[in-house]
Coordinates of C-alpha atoms and ligand atoms in Angstrom, one line a residue:
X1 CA 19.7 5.5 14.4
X2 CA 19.7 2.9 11.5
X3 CA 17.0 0.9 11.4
X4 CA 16.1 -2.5 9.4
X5 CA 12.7 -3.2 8.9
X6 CA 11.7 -6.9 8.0
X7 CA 8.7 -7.8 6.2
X8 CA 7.4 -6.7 2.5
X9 CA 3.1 -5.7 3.5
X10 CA 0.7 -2.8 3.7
X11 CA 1.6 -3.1 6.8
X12 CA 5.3 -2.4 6.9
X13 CA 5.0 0.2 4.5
X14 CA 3.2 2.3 7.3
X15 CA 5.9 1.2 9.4
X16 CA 8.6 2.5 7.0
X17 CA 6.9 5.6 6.3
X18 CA 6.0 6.6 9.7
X19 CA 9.9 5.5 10.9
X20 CA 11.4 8.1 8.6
X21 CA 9.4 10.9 9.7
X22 CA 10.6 10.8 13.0
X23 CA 13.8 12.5 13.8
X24 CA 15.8 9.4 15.7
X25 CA 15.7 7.2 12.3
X26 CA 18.7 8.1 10.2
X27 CA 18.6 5.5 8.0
X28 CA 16.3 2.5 7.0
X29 CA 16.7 -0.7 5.0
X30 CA 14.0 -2.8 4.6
X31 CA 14.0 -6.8 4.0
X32 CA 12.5 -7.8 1.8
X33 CA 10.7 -4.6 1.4
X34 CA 8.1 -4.2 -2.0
X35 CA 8.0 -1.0 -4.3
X36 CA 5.8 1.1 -1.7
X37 CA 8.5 0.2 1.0
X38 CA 10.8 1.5 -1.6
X39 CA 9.9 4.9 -1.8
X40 CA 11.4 5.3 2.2
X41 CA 13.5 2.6 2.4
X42 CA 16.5 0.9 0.6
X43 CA 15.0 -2.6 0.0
X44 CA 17.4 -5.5 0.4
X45 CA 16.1 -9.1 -1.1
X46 CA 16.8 -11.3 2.1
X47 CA 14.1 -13.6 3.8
X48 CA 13.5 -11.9 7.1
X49 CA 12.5 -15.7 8.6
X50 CA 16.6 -16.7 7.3
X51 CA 17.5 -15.7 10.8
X52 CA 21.2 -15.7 9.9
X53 CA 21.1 -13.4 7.0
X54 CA 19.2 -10.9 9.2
X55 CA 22.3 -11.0 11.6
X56 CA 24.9 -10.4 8.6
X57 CA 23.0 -7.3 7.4
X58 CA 22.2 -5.7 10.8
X59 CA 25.7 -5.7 11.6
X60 CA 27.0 -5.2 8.2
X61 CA 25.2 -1.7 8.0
X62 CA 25.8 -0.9 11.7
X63 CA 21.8 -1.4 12.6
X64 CA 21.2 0.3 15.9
X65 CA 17.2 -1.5 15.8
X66 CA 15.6 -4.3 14.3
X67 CA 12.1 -3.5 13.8
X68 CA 9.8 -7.2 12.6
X69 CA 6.7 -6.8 11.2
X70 CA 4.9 -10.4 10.8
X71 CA 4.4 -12.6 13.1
X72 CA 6.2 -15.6 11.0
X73 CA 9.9 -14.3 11.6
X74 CA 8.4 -13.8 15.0
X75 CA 7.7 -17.4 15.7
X76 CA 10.9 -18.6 14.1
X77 CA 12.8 -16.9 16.9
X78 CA 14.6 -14.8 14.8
X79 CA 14.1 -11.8 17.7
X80 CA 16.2 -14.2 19.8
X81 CA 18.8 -14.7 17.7
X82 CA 19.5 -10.9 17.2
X83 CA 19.4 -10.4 21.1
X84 CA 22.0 -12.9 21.2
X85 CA 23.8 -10.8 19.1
X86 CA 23.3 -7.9 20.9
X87 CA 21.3 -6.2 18.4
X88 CA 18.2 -4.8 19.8
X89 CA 15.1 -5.8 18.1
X90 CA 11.4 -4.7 18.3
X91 CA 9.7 -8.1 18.9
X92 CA 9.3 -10.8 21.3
X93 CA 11.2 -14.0 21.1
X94 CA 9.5 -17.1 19.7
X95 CA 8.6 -17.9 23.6
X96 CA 6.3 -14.9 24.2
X97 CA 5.7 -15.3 20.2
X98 CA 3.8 -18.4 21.8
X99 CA 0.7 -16.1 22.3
X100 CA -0.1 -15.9 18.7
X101 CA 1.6 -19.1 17.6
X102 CA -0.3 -21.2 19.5
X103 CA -4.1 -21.1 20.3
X104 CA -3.9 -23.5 23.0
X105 CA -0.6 -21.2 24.6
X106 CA -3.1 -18.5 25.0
X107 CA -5.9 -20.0 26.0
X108 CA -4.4 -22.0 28.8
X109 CA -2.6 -18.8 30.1
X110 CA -5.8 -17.2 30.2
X111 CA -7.4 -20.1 32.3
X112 CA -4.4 -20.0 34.6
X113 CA -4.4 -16.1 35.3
X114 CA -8.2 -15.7 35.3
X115 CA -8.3 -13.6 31.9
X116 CA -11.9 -13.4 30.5
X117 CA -11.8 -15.0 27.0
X118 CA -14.6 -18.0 25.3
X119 CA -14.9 -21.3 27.4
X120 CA -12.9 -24.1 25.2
X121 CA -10.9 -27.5 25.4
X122 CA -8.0 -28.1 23.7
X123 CA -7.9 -31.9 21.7
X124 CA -5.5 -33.3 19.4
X125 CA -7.5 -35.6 17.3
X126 CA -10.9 -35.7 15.5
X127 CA -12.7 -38.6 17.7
X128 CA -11.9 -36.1 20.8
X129 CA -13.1 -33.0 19.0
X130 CA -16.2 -35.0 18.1
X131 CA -16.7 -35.3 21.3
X132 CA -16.0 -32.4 22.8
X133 CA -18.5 -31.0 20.9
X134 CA -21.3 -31.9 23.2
X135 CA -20.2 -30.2 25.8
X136 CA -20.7 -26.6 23.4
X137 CA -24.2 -25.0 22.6
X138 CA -24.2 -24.1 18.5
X139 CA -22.5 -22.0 17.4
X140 CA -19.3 -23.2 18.2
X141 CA -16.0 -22.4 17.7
X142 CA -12.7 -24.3 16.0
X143 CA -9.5 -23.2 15.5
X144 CA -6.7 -25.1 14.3
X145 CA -3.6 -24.6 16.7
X146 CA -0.8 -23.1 14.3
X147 CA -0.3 -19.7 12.7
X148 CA -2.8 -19.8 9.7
X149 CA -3.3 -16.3 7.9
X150 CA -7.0 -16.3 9.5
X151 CA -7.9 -19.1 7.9
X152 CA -7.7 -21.7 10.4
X153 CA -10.9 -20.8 12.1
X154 CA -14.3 -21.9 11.8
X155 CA -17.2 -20.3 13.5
X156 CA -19.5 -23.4 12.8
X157 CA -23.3 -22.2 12.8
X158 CA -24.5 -26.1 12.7
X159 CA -23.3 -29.2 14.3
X160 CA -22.6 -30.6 10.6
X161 CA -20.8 -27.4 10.2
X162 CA -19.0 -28.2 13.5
X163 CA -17.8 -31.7 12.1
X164 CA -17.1 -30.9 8.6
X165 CA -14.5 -28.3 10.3
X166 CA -13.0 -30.9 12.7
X167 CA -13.1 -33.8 9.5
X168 CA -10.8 -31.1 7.3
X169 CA -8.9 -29.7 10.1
X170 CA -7.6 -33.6 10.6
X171 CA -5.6 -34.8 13.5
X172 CA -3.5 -32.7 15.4
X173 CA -3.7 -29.8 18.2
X174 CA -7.1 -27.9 18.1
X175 CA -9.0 -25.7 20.2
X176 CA -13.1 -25.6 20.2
X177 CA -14.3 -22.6 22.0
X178 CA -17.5 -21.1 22.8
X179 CA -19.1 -18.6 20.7
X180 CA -19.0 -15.1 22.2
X181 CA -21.9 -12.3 21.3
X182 CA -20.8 -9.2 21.0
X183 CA -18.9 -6.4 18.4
X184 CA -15.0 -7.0 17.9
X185 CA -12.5 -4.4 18.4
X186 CA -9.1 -4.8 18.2
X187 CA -6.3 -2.8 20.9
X188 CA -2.6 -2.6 21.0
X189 CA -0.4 -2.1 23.8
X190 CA 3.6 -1.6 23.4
X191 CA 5.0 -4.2 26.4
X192 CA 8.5 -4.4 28.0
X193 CA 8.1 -7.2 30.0
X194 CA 5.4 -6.9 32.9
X195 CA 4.9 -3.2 31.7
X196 CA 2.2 -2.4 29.2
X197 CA 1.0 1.2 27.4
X198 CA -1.9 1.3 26.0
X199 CA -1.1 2.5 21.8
X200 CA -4.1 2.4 19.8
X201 CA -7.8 1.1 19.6
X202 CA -9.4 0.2 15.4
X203 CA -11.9 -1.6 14.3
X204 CA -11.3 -4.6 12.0
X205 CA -13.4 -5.7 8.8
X206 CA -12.4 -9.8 8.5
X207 CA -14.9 -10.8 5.5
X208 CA -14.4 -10.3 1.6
X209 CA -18.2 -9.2 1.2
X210 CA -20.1 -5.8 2.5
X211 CA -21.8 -6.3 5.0
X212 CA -19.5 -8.6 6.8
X213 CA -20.2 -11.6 4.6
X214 CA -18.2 -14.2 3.1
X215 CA -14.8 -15.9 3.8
X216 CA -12.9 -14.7 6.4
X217 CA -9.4 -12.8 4.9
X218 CA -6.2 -10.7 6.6
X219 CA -9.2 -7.5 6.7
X220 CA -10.4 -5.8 4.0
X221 CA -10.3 -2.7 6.1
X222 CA -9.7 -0.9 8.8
X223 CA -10.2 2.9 11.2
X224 CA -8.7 4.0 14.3
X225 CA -9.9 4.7 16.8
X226 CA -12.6 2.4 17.5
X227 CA -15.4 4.5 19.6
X228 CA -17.1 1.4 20.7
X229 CA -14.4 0.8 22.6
X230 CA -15.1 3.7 25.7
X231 CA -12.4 4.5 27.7
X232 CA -13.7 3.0 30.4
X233 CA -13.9 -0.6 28.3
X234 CA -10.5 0.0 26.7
X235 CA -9.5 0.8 30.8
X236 CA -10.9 -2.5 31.6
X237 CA -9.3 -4.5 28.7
X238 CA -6.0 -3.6 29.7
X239 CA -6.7 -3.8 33.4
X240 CA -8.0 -7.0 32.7
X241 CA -6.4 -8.8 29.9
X242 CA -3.1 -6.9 28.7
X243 CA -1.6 -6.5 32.0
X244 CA -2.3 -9.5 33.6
X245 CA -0.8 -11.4 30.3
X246 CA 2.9 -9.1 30.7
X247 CA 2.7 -9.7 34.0
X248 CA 2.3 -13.9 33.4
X249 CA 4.9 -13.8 30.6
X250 CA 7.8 -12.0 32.1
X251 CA 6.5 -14.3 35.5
X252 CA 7.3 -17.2 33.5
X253 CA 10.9 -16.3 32.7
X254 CA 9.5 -15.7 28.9
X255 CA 9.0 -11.8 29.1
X256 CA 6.9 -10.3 25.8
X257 CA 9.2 -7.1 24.0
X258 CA 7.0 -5.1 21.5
X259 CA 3.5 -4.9 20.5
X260 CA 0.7 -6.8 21.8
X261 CA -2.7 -7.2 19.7
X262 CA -5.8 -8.6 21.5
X263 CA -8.5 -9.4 19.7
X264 CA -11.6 -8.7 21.4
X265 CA -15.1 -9.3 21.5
X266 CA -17.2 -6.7 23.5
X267 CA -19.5 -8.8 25.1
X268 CA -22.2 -8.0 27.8
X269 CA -20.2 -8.8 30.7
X270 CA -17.4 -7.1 29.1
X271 CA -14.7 -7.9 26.7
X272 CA -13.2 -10.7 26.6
X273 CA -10.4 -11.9 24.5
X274 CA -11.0 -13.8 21.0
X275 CA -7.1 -14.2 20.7
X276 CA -3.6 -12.4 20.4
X277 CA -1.5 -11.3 17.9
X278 CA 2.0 -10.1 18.7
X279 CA 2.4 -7.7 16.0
X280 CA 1.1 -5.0 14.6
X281 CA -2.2 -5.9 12.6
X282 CA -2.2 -5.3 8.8
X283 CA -4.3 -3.1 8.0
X284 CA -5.1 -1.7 11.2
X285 CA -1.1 -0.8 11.4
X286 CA -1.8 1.5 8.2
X287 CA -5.3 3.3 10.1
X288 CA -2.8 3.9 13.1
X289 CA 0.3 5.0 12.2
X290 CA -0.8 8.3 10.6
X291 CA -2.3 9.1 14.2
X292 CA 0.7 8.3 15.9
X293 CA 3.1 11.6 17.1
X294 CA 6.1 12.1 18.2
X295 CA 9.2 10.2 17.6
X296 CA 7.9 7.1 16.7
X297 CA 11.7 5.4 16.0
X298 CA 12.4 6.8 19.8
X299 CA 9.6 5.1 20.5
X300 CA 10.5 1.5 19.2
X301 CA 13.7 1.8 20.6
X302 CA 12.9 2.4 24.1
X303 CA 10.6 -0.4 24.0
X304 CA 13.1 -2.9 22.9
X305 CA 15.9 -2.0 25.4
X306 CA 14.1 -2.1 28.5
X307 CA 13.1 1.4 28.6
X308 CA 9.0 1.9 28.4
X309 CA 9.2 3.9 31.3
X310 CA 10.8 6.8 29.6
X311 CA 7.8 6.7 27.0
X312 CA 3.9 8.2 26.8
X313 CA 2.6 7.2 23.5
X314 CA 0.3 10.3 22.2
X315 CA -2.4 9.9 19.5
X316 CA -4.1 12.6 17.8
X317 CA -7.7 12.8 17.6
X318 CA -8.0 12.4 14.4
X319 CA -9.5 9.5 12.3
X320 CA -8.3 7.3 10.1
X321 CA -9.9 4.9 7.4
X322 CA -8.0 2.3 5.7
X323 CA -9.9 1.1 2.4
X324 CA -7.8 -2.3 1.5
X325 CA -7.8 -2.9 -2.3
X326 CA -7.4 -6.3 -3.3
X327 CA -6.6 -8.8 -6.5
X328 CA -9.7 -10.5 -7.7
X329 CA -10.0 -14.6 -6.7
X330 CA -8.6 -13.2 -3.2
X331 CA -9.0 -14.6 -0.6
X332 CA -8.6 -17.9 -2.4
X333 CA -6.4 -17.5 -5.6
X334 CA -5.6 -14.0 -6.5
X335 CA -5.6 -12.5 -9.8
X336 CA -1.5 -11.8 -10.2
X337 CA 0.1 -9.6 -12.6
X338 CA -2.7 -7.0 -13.2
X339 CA -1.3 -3.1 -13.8
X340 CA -2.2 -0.7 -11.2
X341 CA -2.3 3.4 -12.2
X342 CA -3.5 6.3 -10.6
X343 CA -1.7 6.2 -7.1
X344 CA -0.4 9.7 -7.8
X345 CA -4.1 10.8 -8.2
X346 CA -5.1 9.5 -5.3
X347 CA -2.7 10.8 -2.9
X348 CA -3.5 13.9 -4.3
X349 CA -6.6 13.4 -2.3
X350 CA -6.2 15.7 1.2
X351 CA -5.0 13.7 3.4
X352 CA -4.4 10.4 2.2
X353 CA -1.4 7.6 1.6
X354 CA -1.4 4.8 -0.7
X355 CA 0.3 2.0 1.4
X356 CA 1.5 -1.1 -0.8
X357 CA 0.5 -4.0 0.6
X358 CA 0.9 -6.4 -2.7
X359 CA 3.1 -4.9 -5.5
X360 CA 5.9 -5.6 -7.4
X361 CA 7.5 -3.9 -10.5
X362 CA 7.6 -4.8 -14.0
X363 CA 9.9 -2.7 -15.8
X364 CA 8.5 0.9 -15.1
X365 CA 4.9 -0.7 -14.7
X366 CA 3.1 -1.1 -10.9
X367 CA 2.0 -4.9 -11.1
X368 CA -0.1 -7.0 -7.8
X369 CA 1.7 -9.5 -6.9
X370 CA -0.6 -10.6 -3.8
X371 CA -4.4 -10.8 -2.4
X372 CA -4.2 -7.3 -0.9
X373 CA -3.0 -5.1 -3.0
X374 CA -2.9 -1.4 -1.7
X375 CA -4.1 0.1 1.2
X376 CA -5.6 3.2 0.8
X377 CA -5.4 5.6 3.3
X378 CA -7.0 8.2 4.6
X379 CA -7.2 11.0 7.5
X380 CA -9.8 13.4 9.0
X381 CA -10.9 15.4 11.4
X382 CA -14.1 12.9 11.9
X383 CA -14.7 9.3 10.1
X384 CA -17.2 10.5 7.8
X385 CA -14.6 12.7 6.4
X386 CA -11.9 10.1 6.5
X387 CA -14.8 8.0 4.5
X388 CA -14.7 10.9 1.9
X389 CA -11.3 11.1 0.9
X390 CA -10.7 7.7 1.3
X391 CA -12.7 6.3 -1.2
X392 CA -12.1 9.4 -3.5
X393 CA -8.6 8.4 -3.7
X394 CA -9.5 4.7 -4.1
X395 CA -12.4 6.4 -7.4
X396 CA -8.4 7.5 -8.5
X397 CA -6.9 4.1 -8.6
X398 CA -7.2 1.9 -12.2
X399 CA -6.7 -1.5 -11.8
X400 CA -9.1 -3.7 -13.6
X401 CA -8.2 -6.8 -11.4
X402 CA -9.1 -5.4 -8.0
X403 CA -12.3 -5.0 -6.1
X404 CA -12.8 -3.4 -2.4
X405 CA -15.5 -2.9 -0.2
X406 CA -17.3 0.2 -0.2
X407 CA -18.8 -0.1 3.3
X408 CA -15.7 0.0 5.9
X409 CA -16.6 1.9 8.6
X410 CA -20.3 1.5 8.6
X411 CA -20.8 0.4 12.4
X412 CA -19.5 3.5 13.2
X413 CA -21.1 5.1 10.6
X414 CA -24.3 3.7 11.5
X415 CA -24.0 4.9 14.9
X416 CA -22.7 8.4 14.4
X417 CA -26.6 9.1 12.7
Ligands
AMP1 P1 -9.1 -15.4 15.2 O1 -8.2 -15.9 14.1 O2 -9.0 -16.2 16.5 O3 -9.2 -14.0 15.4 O4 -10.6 -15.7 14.6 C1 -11.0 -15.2 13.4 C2 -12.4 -14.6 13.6 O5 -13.3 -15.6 14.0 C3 -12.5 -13.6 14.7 O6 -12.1 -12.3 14.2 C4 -14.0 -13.7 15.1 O7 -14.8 -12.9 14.1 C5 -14.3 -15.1 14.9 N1 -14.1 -15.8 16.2 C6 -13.0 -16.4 16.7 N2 -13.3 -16.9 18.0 C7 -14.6 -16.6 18.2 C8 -15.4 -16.8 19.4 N3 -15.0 -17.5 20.4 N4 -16.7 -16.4 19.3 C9 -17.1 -15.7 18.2 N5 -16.4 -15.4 17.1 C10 -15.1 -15.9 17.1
LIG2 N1 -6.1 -7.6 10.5 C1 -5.9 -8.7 11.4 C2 -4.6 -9.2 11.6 O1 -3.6 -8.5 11.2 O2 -4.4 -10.2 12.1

């Protein structure tokens, strides 16, 4: 098959590499791409949210599967406009794109199909959020409606915290939730309407510092699987939360095609879901990708033509770590421009791949050209081992502007003692 790839992250650079190992993918072009991307795919310089240019290429190089990335070309519909054009596409139209788009979509599905997630109300201006406050204990919860890049979420640890929130979020459609207890995991399912398979479970880390501290950012890092989610609890979740959700979205006449992400927090009366995403998650995608087998293209495809039934994902038992180096100022302004060397050293390290999540080229020279930089990866038999070459391969990597965390992993890590 020919495949296009949209999207130019860490993220999709696992994608691309992972495609063109497996035997179905005879091609791959990637839009926009970035110079990881590059190194498996021919990179074409169209917007993949330009839903019309996407079109034009597919057919123009005979594109057999459109495989999207973020969740931005996602919830511009641009999955429906290549099923119009008979093109299949790995995705879910901007309806089912709903789930991630907007907070209130989810939550109000949840409410309606009994799916545990935080208590909440949904408002629209600031005097109503004011006052919807006092029907939450503190902490509390508020999350601005739209797609945000993490950002639009404030776990408020104060009332004053709780207004100053509401007071920048402004008017317009908000959610306040309750503040669940509990460790986060994150698990993805590939869904064909009601139909869901569980993929993969990882572990997330959200904040810049170690530790878990500081501003909130796409994740800093990332390991699959994630042990604290048993069997039995990632059983329940999709017993519970993934399956009832296909089912309520193809019951709706707005059926969900590709990968669902739920967000969870583990809490004592079980997990419960913090929100969706309706993509892969960057960098989680790069932690489970090397621990997908099979054909992965094959895969894809059957999802996105109505064929999951013909499927059984397989993981191996391996684990994976996924160190995220990032530009300095990030995750406010990033440092842009600084050189990167030292990749080749660092895959040298057993085991591991150097995803690019922000690069660009200047002239023969590797330059960041975004808050997350690389994602360095690694594989091993056990974390502690996937800790080991992971950060030896990141020890390889010169690039004055960055910083990482040197702790990813360490809930794990902490239990495995
Ligand atoms: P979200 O963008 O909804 O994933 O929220 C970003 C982060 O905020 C999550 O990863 C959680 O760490 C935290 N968060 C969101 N909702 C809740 C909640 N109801 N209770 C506790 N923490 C939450
Ligand atoms: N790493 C979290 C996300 O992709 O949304």
């Amino acid at each position: 098959m020919n495949i296009l790839l949209l999207g130019s992250g860490g993220r999709e650079d696992a994608l691309a590499w992972r495609l063109t190992q497996s035997p179905s993918c005879r091609t791959l072009i990637a839009a926009p791409g970035n110079p990881g991307i590059a190194r498996w795919a021919e990179c074409r310089a169209i917007d993949p949210c330009d839903a019309a240019s996407v079109v034009r290429l597919a057919q123009a190089e005979a594109i057999d599967l459109v495989v999207i990335g973020p969740e931005a070309p996602l919830v511009a519909g641009v999955a429906d406009t290549l099923r119009a054009a008979r093109i299949a596409v790995f995705g879910p139209g901007a309806s089912a794109a709903r789930l991630e788009g907007s907070k209130g979509f989810a939550k109000d599905l949840c409410a309606a199909h009994g799916i545990p997630t935080a208590a909440y109300v949904r408002v629209e201006r600031t005097a109503e959020a004011l006052a919807a406050l006092d029907r939450f204990a503190i902490p509390v919860v508020i999350k601005a409606d739209g797609l945000a890049a993490g950002k639009g979420v404030t776990v408020a640890m104060s009332r004053a915290e709780a207004e100053a929130a509401i007071a920048r979020a402004g008017d317009g459609p908000m959610v306040i939730e309750e503040f669940l207890e509990g460790e986060e995991a994150s698990l993805f399912a590939l869904v064909d309407g009601p139909r869901a398979l569980l993929l993969a479970s990882a572990q997330d880390h959200k904040r810049v510092g170690e530790g878990d501290t500081g501003p909130n950012t796409g994740g800093m890092g990332a390991y699959s699987p994630a042990p604290v989610l048993t069997p039995n609890l990632e059983a329940r979740a999709m017993r519970e939360i993934v399956e009832p959700t296909a089912r309520a979205m193809a019951a709706a006449g707005t059926p969900f095609s590709g990968v669902l992400f739920a967000g969870l927090m583990l809490t004592k009366s079980g997990p419960k879901l913090i929100e969706y995403n309706v993509r892969f998650g960057d960098p989680e995608c790069e932690a489970i990708m090397p621990r997908v087998e099979g054909d992965f293209t094959a895969m894809l495809h059957a999802v996105a033509t109505g064929r999951i039934g013909d499927i059984g994902p397989r993981l191996s038992t391996d684990t994976t770590m996924v160190v995220v180096v990032a530009a300095k100022g990030y995750p406010g302004t990033p440092a842009a421009g600084g050189t990167i060397e030292g990749i080749d050293r660092a895959e040298a390290v057993d085991g591991v791949t150097v995803f690019h999540a922000g690069t660009a080229k200047h002239g023969d020279t590797l330059i960041a050209s975004g808050g997350r930089v690389l994602a360095v990866t690694a594989r091993g038999p056990w974390l502690g081992q996937a800790r080991e070459r992971a950060y030896a391969a990141v020890d390889e990597i010169r690039f004055a502007d960055g910083f990482h965390r040197r702790d990813i992993g360490w809930r794990e890590l902490e239990r495995a003692l």
